[in-house]
Amino acid sequence: MQQSVYSSPLKTACSACNLRELCLPIELSGSEMTRLDALVTRKTAYRRGANLYRCGEKFHSLYAIRSGFFKTQVLHEDGREQVTGFQMAGEIIGMDAISSDIHTCDAVALEDSEVCEIPFARLEELSREIPALQRHLHRILSREIVRDQGIMLLLGSMHAEERLAAFLLNLSQRFAARGYSPTAFQLRMTRQEIGSYLGLKLETVSRTLSQFQLRGLIRIQNKSLQFLDIAGLQALIKPH
Amino acid sequence: MQQSVYSSPLKTACSACNLRELCLPIELSGSEMTRLDALVTRKTAYRRGANLYRCGEKFHSLYAIRSGFFKTQVLHEDGREQVTGFQMAGEIIGMDAISSDIHTCDAVALEDSEVCEIPFARLEELSREIPALQRHLHRILSREIVRDQGIMLLLGSMHAEERLAAFLLNLSQRFAARGYSPTAFQLRMTRQEIGSYLGLKLETVSRTLSQFQLRGLIRIQNKSLQFLDIAGLQALIKPH
DNA sequence: CCCCAATTTTGACATATATCAAACATTGTG
DNA sequence: CACAATGTTTGATATATGTCAAAATTGGGG
């Protein structure tokens, strides 16, 4: 488990960020953007395996992922892990900690990554003064609630095949939204992590992916994934 | 499916509400409380079976449950329902709709209930002026995220027995927090609704509850539930 | 560059939960 | 008050996924 964290002296400018549309500063005027820029204090890099934060730590900041890929997980006392999400560039992470001022999960980089730190107290201050920012913060918090309820639905009422199909299509969409190919990319997580996220054992994940390949829906070799029949995958999710 | 909704002319006063500690106005000064009072416009009653809101409707307000019991659910095209939560007095409902301005689920009264309507645009306004209110709103949104992640954990990694035990203990705690007996109460929902919420079939719910009774953990007759061995139930949740 | 540790795949078998079915209980309503 | 609709329990059986195990593959570090 790497811990190395190195800080970049470069000032992060939201106004110049190519993730601006996905992230926090959406719909702000020029001067409002400048004030947000002043608040996002650091851009920090994390090596693969490094923790962005840990369960139990004091909450200070939200983090906007600038580049890379994270997972969030809850570790049980006995070592079992439950992955609660995979986060990619442009997404905001750490919102679960607002309610208690303590982080309720671990966030771990799945590849070398960079994040912008957003001190939450100052974000609250600024969002009192900039209604568009306030509104956007509320939307982001609510979007997280909607996302979680989607996963509840998946875990509560879908079969292994449907869960995997939904998972792959979700990743595809998110890569597409970031300008990457939606039909071919590298999985950043292990079968075990996928399984934990989807409430399945790693063997079931592996078998189901093999099945998909056999049926000509995808091509998967280890972590490289290619979609061959998106419509076919979508059809799997429809109520059986 | 009842639809009858009758409005009470009585002004709801947050400052006089016995749920104040559980609900929105926590930690406000007297004058701040008065301004919140002015915002919570109506107190409305819903008969059992009535919808507080429906999936697809335009979002205007959050609702604070004054008395009674609700469920939230997503209806699939084919008629399958997935229950996403059970809400009781003092809890705030409707937060999933903030992100898109459209309600993403149905909220249905499971018994005759009363709610306070909180127009969200005005709540945003007021929370820009009252930091304590802003902070509390953020905590409530975040608490919902944490709650959902707890359910993800339950659905993703627990067996039927553990899910039921966790569910019953959660209800017990919430009744206790409202001054009701934590060891004996009426279930407001059907086995089918419990099953939907927990990702189980109603038969499994019924069988597992019968099991619990056989082992002397609870006494259950239809909807009346009595806890006989809370420690025993808690032991069931611990990682096996 | 090679080797060790971690990850993935696949098979055989076990088991928890779903499915189907029937009897029974409860509730609300005319 | 009775009856129809709805909800609950229980049994027999089916099935999806988990468990255990072994071999194959991959990738990072010395």
mmCIF file with all atom_site columns, C-alpha atoms in Angstrom, chain B residues 5 17 42 47 52 60 80 83 89 102 124 129-130 154-155 157 159 161 176 187 195 203 214 222:
data_model
loop_
_atom_site.group_PDB
_atom_site.id
_atom_site.type_symbol
_atom_site.label_atom_id
_atom_site.label_alt_id
_atom_site.label_comp_id
_atom_site.label_asym_id
_atom_site.label_entity_id
_atom_site.label_seq_id
_atom_site.pdbx_PDB_ins_code
_atom_site.Cartn_x
_atom_site.Cartn_y
_atom_site.Cartn_z
_atom_site.occupancy
_atom_site.B_iso_or_equiv
_atom_site.pdbx_formal_charge
_atom_site.auth_seq_id
_atom_site.auth_comp_id
_atom_site.auth_asym_id
_atom_site.auth_atom_id
_atom_site.pdbx_PDB_model_num
ATOM 1  C CA . VAL B 1 5   ? -55.421 15.062  0.134   1.00 0.00 ? 5   VAL B CA 1
ATOM 2  C CA . CYS B 1 17  ? -42.623 21.246  16.730  1.00 0.00 ? 17  CYS B CA 1
ATOM 3  C CA . ARG B 1 42  ? -48.420 24.202  4.530   1.00 0.00 ? 42  ARG B CA 1
ATOM 4  C CA . ARG B 1 47  ? -54.356 9.063   3.612   1.00 0.00 ? 47  ARG B CA 1
ATOM 5  C CA . LEU B 1 52  ? -46.891 12.491  -1.740  1.00 0.00 ? 52  LEU B CA 1
ATOM 6  C CA . HIS B 1 60  ? -40.655 22.125  -6.017  1.00 0.00 ? 60  HIS B CA 1
ATOM 7  C CA . ARG B 1 80  ? -41.762 -4.573  -10.710 1.00 0.00 ? 80  ARG B CA 1
ATOM 8  C CA . VAL B 1 83  ? -38.572 0.102   -2.537  1.00 0.00 ? 83  VAL B CA 1
ATOM 9  C CA . ALA B 1 89  ? -41.658 11.360  11.403  1.00 0.00 ? 89  ALA B CA 1
ATOM 10 C CA . ILE B 1 102 ? -37.727 15.966  -11.481 1.00 0.00 ? 102 ILE B CA 1
ATOM 11 C CA . GLU B 1 124 ? -31.804 27.785  -0.710  1.00 0.00 ? 124 GLU B CA 1
ATOM 12 C CA . GLU B 1 129 ? -28.443 34.005  4.797   1.00 0.00 ? 129 GLU B CA 1
ATOM 13 C CA . ILE B 1 130 ? -28.320 31.628  7.739   1.00 0.00 ? 130 ILE B CA 1
ATOM 14 C CA . LEU B 1 154 ? -26.260 -4.539  3.259   1.00 0.00 ? 154 LEU B CA 1
ATOM 15 C CA . LEU B 1 155 ? -27.436 -5.536  -0.211  1.00 0.00 ? 155 LEU B CA 1
ATOM 16 C CA . SER B 1 157 ? -22.542 -8.346  1.293   1.00 0.00 ? 157 SER B CA 1
ATOM 17 C CA . HIS B 1 159 ? -27.272 -12.790 3.792   1.00 0.00 ? 159 HIS B CA 1
ATOM 18 C CA . GLU B 1 161 ? -30.810 -13.332 7.909   1.00 0.00 ? 161 GLU B CA 1
ATOM 19 C CA . ALA B 1 176 ? -36.553 4.784   20.047  1.00 0.00 ? 176 ALA B CA 1
ATOM 20 C CA . LEU B 1 187 ? -44.639 -2.889  11.014  1.00 0.00 ? 187 LEU B CA 1
ATOM 21 C CA . GLY B 1 195 ? -38.453 -7.919  0.574   1.00 0.00 ? 195 GLY B CA 1
ATOM 22 C CA . GLU B 1 203 ? -41.408 -15.760 1.023   1.00 0.00 ? 203 GLU B CA 1
ATOM 23 C CA . LEU B 1 214 ? -38.515 -20.037 16.489  1.00 0.00 ? 214 LEU B CA 1
ATOM 24 C CA . ASN B 1 222 ? -48.547 -10.458 11.185  1.00 0.00 ? 222 ASN B CA 1
#
